[in-house]
Short mmCIF file of C-alpha atoms in Angstrom, two decimals:
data_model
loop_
_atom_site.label_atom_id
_atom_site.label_comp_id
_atom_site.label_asym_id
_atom_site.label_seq_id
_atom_site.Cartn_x
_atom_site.Cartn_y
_atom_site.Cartn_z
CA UNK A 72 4.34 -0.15 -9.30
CA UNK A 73 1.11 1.32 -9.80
CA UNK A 74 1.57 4.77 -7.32
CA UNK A 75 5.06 4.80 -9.34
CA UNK A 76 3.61 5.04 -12.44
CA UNK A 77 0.37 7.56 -11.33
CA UNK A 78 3.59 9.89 -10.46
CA UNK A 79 4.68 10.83 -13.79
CA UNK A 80 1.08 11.18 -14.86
CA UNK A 81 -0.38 13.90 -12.00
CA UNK A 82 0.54 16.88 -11.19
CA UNK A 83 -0.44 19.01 -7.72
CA UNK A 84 -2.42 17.89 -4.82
CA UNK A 85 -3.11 14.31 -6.64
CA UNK A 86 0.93 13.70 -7.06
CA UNK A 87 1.43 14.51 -3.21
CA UNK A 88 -0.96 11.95 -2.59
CA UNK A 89 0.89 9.33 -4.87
CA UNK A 90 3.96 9.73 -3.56
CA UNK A 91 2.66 9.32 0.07
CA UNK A 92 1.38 6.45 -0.84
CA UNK A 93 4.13 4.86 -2.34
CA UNK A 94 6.18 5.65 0.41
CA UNK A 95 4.10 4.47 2.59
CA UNK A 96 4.20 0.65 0.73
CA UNK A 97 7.95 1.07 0.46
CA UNK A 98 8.02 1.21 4.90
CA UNK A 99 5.55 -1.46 4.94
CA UNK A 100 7.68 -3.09 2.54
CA UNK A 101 10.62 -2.36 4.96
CA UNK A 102 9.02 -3.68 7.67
CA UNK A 103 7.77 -6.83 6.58
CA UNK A 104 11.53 -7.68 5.47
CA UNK A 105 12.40 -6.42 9.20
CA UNK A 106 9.68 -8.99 10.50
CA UNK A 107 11.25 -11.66 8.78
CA UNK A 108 14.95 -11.06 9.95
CA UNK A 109 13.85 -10.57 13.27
CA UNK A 110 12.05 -13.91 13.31
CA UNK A 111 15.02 -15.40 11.57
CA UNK A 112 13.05 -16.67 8.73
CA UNK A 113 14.21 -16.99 4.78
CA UNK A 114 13.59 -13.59 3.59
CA UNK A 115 10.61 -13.87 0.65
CA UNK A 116 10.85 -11.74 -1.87
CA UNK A 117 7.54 -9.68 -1.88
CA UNK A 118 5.24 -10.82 -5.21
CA UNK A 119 4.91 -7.41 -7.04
CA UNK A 120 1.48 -7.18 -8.65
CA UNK A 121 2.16 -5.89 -12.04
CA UNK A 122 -0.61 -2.98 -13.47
CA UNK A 123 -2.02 -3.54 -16.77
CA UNK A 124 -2.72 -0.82 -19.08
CA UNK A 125 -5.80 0.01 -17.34
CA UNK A 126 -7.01 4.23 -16.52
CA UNK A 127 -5.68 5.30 -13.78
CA UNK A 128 -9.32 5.47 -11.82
CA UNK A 129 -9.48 1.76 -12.34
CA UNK A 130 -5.94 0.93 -11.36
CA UNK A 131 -6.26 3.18 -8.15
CA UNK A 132 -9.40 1.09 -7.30
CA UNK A 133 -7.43 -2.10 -7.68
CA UNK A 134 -5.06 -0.82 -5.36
CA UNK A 135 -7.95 0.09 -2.42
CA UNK A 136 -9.40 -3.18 -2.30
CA UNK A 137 -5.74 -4.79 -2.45
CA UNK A 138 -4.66 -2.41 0.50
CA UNK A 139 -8.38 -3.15 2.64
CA UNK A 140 -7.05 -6.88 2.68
CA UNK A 141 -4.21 -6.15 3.60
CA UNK A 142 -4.97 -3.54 6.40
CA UNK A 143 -7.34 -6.42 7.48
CA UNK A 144 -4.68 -8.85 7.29
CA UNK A 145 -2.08 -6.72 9.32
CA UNK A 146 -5.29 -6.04 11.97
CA UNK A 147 -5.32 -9.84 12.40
CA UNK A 148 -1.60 -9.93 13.26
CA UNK A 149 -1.56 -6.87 15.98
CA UNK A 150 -2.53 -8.84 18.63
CA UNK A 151 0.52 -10.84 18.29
CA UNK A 152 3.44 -10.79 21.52
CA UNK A 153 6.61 -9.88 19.14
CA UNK A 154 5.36 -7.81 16.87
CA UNK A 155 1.74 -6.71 17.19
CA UNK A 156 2.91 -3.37 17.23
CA UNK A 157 4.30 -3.33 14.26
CA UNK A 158 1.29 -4.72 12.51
CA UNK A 159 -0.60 -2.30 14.02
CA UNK A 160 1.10 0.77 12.68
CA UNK A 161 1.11 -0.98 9.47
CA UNK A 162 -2.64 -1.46 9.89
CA UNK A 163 -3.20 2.20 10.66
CA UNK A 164 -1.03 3.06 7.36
CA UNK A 165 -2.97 0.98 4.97
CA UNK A 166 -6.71 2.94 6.74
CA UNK A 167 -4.82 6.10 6.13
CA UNK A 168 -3.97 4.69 2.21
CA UNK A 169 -7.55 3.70 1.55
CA UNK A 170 -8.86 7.52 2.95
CA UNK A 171 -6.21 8.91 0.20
CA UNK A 172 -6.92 6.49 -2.54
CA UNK A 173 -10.99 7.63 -1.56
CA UNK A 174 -10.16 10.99 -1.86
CA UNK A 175 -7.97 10.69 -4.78
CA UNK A 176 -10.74 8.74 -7.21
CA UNK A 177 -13.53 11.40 -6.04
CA UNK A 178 -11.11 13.89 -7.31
CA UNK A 179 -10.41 12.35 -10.71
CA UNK A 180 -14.36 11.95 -11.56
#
């Protein structure tokens, strides 16, 4: 919700990086739900974290400790038999995220 809201709000360089980022949380999004009908498990619904009314600096840094966890989270799972590989890519996605979201808030100062 957050990168979908930055979009309308920057322009250029910045607004590429947005919308690789939200694209990237829509696959991992994907995936997960994947996961879960591969495993035959109930299909959660994903808890959507909504953004307040906060500047977009602060909201951005929200979202880098909130993708760290999870990057850390899907490192924990990689070594897993069915589908380590898949966390692992995921993984790799969310270290790529937090190098954008860096790059994006050094930009913005």
């Amino acid at each position: 919700a957050v990168y979908r809201g930055l979009l309308s709000q920057l322009t250029g360089r910045q607004r590429e990086r947005i919308l690789k980022l939200h694209q990237g949380e829509r696959a991992n999004a994907a995936a997960l739900a994947g996961i879960g009908m591969l495993s035959r498990q109930n299909r959660e619904q994903l808890k959507l974290w909504q953004p307040g009314r906060e500047e977009p600096g602060k909201q951005l840094e929200r979202c880098y400790h909130r993708t760290r966890r999870c990057m850390t989270e899907y490192m924990a799972h990689s070594a897993e038999a069915e589908f380590g590989m898949v966390f692992d890519g995921m993984a790799k996605r969310e270290a790529e995220h937090c190098t954008l979201i860096a790059e994006l808030l050094g930009e913005m100062q």
